[in-house]
CSV table of C-alpha atoms and ligand atoms in Angstrom, one decimal:
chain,number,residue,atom,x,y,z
A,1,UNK,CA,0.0,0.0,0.0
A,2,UNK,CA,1.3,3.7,-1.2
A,3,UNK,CA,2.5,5.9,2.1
A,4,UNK,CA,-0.5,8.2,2.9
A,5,UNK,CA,-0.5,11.6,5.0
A,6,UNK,CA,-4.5,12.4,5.6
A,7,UNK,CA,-6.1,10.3,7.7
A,8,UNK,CA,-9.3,8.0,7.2
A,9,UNK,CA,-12.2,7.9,9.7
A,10,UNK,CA,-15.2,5.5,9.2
A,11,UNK,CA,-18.4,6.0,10.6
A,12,UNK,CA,-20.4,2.8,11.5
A,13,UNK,CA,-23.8,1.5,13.2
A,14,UNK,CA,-27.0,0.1,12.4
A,15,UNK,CA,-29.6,1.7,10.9
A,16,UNK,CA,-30.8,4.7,12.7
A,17,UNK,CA,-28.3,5.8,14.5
A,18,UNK,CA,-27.8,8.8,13.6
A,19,UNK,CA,-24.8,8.3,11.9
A,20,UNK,CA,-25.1,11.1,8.7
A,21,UNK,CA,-25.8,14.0,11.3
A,22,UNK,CA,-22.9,13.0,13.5
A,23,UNK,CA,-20.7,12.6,10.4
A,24,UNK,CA,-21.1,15.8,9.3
A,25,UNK,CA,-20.2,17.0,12.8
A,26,UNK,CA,-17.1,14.4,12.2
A,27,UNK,CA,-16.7,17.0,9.5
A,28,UNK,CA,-17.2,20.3,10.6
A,29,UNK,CA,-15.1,19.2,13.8
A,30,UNK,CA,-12.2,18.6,11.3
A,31,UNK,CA,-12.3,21.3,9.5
A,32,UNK,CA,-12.3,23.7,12.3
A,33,UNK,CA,-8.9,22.2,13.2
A,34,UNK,CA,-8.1,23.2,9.5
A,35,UNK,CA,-8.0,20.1,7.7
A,36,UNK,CA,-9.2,19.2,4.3
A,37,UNK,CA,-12.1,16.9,4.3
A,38,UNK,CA,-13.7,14.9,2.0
A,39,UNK,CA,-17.1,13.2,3.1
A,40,UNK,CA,-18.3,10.0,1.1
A,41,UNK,CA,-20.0,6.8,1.8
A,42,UNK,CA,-20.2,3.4,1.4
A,43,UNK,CA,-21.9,1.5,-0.8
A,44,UNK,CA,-21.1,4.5,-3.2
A,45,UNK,CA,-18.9,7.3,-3.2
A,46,UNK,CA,-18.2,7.2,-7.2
A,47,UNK,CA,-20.8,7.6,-10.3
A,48,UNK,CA,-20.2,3.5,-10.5
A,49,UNK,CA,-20.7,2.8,-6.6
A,50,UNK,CA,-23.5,4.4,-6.3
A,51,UNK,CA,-25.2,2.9,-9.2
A,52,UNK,CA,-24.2,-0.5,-7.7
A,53,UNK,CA,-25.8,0.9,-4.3
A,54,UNK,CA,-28.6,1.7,-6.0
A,55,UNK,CA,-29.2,-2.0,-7.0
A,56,UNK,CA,-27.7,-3.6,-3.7
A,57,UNK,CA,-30.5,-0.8,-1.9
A,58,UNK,CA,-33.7,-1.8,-4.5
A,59,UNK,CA,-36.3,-4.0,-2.8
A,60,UNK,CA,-38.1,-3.9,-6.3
A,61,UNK,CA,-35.5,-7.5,-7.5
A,62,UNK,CA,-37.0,-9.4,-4.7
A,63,UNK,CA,-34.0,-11.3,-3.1
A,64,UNK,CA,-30.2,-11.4,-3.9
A,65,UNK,CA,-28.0,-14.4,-3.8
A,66,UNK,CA,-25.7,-13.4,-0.6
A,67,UNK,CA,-22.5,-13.7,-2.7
A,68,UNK,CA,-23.7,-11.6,-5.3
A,69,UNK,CA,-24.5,-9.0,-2.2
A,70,UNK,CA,-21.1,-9.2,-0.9
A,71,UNK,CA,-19.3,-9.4,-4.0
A,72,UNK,CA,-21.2,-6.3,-4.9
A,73,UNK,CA,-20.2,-4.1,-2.2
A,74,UNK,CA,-16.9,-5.2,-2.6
A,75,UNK,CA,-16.9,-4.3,-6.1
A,76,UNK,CA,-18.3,-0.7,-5.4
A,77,UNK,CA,-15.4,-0.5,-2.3
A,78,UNK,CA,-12.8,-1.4,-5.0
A,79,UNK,CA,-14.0,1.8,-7.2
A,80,UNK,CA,-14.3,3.7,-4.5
A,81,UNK,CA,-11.1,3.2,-2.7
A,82,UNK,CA,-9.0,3.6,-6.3
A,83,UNK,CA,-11.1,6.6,-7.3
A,84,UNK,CA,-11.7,8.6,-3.9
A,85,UNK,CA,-10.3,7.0,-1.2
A,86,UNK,CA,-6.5,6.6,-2.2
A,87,UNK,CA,-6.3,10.0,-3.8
A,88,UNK,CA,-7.7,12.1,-1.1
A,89,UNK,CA,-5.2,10.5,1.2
A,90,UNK,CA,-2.3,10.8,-1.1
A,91,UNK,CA,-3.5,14.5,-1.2
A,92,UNK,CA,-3.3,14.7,2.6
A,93,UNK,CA,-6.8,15.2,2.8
A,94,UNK,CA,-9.0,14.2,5.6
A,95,UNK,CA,-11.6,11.2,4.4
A,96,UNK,CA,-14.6,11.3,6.2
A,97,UNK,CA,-16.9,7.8,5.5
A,98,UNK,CA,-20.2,7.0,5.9
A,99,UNK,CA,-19.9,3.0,6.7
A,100,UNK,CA,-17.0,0.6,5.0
A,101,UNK,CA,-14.8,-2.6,5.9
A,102,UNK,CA,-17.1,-3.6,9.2
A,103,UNK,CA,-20.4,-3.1,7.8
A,104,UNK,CA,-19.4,-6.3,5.6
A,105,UNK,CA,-18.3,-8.0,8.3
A,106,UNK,CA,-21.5,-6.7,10.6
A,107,UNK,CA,-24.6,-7.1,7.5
A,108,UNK,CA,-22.9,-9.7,5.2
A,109,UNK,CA,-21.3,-11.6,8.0
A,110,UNK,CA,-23.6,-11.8,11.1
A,111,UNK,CA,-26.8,-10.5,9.4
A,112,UNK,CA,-26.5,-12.8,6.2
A,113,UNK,CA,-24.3,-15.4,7.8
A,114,UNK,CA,-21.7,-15.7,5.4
A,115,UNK,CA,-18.2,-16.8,6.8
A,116,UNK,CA,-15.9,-14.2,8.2
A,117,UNK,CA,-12.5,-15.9,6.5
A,118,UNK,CA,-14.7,-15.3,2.8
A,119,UNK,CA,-14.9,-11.7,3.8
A,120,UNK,CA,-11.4,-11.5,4.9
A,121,UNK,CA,-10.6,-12.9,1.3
A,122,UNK,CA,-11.8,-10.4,0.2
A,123,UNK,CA,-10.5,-7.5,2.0
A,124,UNK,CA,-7.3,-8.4,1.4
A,125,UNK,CA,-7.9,-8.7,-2.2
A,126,UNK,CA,-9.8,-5.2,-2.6
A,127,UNK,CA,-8.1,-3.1,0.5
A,128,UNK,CA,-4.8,-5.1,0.4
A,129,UNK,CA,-4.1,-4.0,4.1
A,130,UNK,CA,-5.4,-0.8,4.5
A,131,UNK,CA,-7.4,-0.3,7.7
A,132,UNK,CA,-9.2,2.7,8.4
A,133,UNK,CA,-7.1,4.9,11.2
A,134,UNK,CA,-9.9,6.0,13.0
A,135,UNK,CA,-13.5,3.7,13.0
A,136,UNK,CA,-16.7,5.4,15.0
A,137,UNK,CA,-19.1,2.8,16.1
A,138,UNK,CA,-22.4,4.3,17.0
A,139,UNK,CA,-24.2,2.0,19.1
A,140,UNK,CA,-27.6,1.8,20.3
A,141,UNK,CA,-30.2,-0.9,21.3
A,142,UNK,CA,-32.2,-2.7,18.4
A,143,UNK,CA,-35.6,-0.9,19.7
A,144,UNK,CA,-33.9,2.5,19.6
A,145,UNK,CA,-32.8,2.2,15.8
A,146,UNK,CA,-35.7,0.5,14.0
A,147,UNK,CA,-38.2,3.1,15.9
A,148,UNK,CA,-35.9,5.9,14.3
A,149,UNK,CA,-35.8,3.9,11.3
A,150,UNK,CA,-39.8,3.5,11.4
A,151,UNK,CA,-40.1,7.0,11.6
A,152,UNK,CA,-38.3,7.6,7.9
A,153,UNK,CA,-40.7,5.8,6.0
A,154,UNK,CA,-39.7,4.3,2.7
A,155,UNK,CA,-37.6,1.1,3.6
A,156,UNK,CA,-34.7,-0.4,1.6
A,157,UNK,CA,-34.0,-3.8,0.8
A,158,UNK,CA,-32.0,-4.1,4.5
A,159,UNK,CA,-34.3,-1.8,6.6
A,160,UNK,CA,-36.9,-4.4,6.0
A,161,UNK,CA,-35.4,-6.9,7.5
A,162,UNK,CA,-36.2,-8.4,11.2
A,163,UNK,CA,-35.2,-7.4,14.6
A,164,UNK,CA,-32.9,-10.6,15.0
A,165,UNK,CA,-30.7,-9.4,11.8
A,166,UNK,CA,-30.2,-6.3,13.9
A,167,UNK,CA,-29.4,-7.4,16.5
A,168,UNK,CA,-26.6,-9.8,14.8
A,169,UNK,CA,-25.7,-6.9,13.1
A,170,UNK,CA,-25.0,-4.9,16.5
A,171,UNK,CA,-23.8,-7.6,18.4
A,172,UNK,CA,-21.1,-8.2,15.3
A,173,UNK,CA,-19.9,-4.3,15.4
A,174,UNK,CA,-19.2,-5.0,19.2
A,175,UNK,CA,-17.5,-7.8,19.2
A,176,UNK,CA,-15.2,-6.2,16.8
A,177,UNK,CA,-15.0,-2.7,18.8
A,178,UNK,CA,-13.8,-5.1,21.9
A,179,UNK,CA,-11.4,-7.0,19.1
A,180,UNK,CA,-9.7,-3.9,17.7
A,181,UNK,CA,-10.3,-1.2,20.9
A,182,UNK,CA,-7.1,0.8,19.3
A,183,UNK,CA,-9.0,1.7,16.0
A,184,UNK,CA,-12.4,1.5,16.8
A,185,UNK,CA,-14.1,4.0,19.6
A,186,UNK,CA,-17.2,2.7,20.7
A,187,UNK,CA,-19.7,5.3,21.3
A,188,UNK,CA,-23.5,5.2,23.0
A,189,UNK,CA,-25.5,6.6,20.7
A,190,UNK,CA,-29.1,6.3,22.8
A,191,UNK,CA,-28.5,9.8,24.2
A,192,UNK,CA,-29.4,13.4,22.7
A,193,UNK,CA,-27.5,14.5,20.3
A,194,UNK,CA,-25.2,17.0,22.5
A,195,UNK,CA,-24.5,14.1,24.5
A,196,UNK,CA,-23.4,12.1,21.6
A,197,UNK,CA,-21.4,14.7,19.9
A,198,UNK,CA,-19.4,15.6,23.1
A,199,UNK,CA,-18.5,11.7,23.5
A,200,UNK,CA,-17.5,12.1,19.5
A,201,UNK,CA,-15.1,15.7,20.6
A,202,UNK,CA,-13.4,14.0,23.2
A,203,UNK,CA,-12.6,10.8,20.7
A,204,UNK,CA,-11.5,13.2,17.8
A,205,UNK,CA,-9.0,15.2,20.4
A,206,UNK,CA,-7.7,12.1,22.1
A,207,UNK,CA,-7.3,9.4,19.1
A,208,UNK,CA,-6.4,11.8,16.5
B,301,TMP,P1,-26.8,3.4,4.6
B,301,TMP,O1,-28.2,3.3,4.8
B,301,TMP,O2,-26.0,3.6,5.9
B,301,TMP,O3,-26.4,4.5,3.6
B,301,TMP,O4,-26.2,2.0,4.1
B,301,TMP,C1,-26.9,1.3,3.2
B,301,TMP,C2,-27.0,-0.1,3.6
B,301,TMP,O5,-25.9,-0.9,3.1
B,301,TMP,C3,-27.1,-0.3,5.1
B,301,TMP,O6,-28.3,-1.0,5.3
B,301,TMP,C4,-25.9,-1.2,5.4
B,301,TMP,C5,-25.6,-1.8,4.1
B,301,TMP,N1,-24.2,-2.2,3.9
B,301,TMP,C6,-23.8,-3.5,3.9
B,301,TMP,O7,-24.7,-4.4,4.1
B,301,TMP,N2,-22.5,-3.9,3.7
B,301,TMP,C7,-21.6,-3.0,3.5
B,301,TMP,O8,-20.4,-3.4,3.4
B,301,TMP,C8,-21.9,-1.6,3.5
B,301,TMP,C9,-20.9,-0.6,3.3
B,301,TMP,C10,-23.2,-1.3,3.7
C-alpha cells in the first residue's frame, strides 16, 4: 500500500443511528482544526458505486444471492477506494466515511451469515491491508434504531429486514470494537445528540 498523509475515519452503526448528522459533525469538527475533508460513503462514493448501491439498496428484485450482495459491495469498495479514497489521502486530505470494511463483516457476515474468512478474502484482495485509522461505532439498542428507522418511512431492501438481523448486526460491530479497541471508539449513541457529539469531541482530540 502507497505511504499516505490524511487520515481515514469510518463512521459505522445500524440503521438509525444517527450516523449522517454525527458525520457531518465528524466533519465540521475537522475542518475547524483546519483540515481538508472529504465526506463520502459506502456502498457509493463514485458515479459507479452508487449505481451499484442503488441496486444492492432496491427492494423492487425481490431477493439477492448473498454472494452476489457481498461481491457487490466489494466491487463498489474497489472503485471507491482507487477513485476517492486513495487520492484524497495521497493529497493529505482528511476522508470522512459513511460506513465501509465492518459493515461487511456486521450485514454480510452476522446479518447474512456468510463466513468471516470469505470476507477477509476479500478485504485483502480489494483493501490489500489498508485499515481505516480512526473507526466510530455508534451504538444503540435494536428498539432504539428500528423506531428511528420507522419514523423515515420508505424502507430499503436491509431496513426491512427483522429485529434478530439487527441485532446480529449490533452484536457483530461490538464484538469487533472489543477486538480492535485501538482503532475502533465505541460510542452510545441512545443519548441526545449534544451528549453524543461531546462523546464524538473527546474521541476526535484524544485518538487523533
Ligand atoms: P446506509 O443506509 O447507511 O447508507 O447504508 C446502506 C445499507 O448498506 C445499510 O443497510 C448497510 C448496508 N451495507 C452492507 O450491508 N454492507 C456493507 O459493506 C456496507 C458498506 C453497507
Amino acid at each position: 500500500m502507497t505511504a499516505t498523509t490524511g487520515k481515514f475515519i469510518t463512521v459505522e452503526g445500524s440503521e438509525g443511528v444517527g450516523k449522517s448528522t454525527n458525520l457531518q459533525f465528524i466533519a465540521d469538527c475537522l475542518q475547524a482544526a483546519g483540515k481538508t475533508v472529504v465526506m463520502t460513503r459506502e456502498p457509493g462514493g463514485t458515479p459507479i458505486a452508487e449505481q451499484i448501491r442503488d441496486v444492492l439498496l432496491a427492494s423492487a428484485y425481490g431477493s439477492m444471492a448473498t454472494q452476489c450482495e457481498l461481491l457487490l459491495m466489494f466491487a463498489a469498495r474497489a472503485d471507491h477506494l482507487g477513485q476517492v479514497i486513495l487520492p484524497a489521502l495521497q493529497r493529505g486530505d482528511w476522508v470522512v466515511c459513511d460506513r465501509f470494511i465492518d459493515a461487511s463483516y456486521a450485514y454480510q457476515g452476522a446479518g447474512r451469515g456468510m463466513a468471516d474468512r470469505d470476507i477477509a478474502a476479500l478485504e485483502q484482495f480489494v483493501l490489500q491491508g489498508l485499515k481505516p485509522d480512526l473507526t466510530i461505532l455508534l451504538d444503540a439498542p435494536a428498539e432504539i434504531s428500528t423506531a428511528r428507522c420507522g419514523a423515515r418511512g420508505v424502507s430499503d431492501r436491509f431496513e426491512v429486514e427483522e429485529a434478530e438481523f439487527f441485532a446480529r448486526v449490533r452484536e457483530k460491530y461490538r464484538q469487533r470494537a472489543t477486538d480492535e479497541p485501538a482503532r475502533i471508539a465505541l460510542i452510545d449513541a441512545s443519548g441526545s445528540l449534544a451528549e453524543v457529539q461531546a462523546k464524538i469531541a473527546t474521541v476526535l482530540s484524544e485518538r487523533l
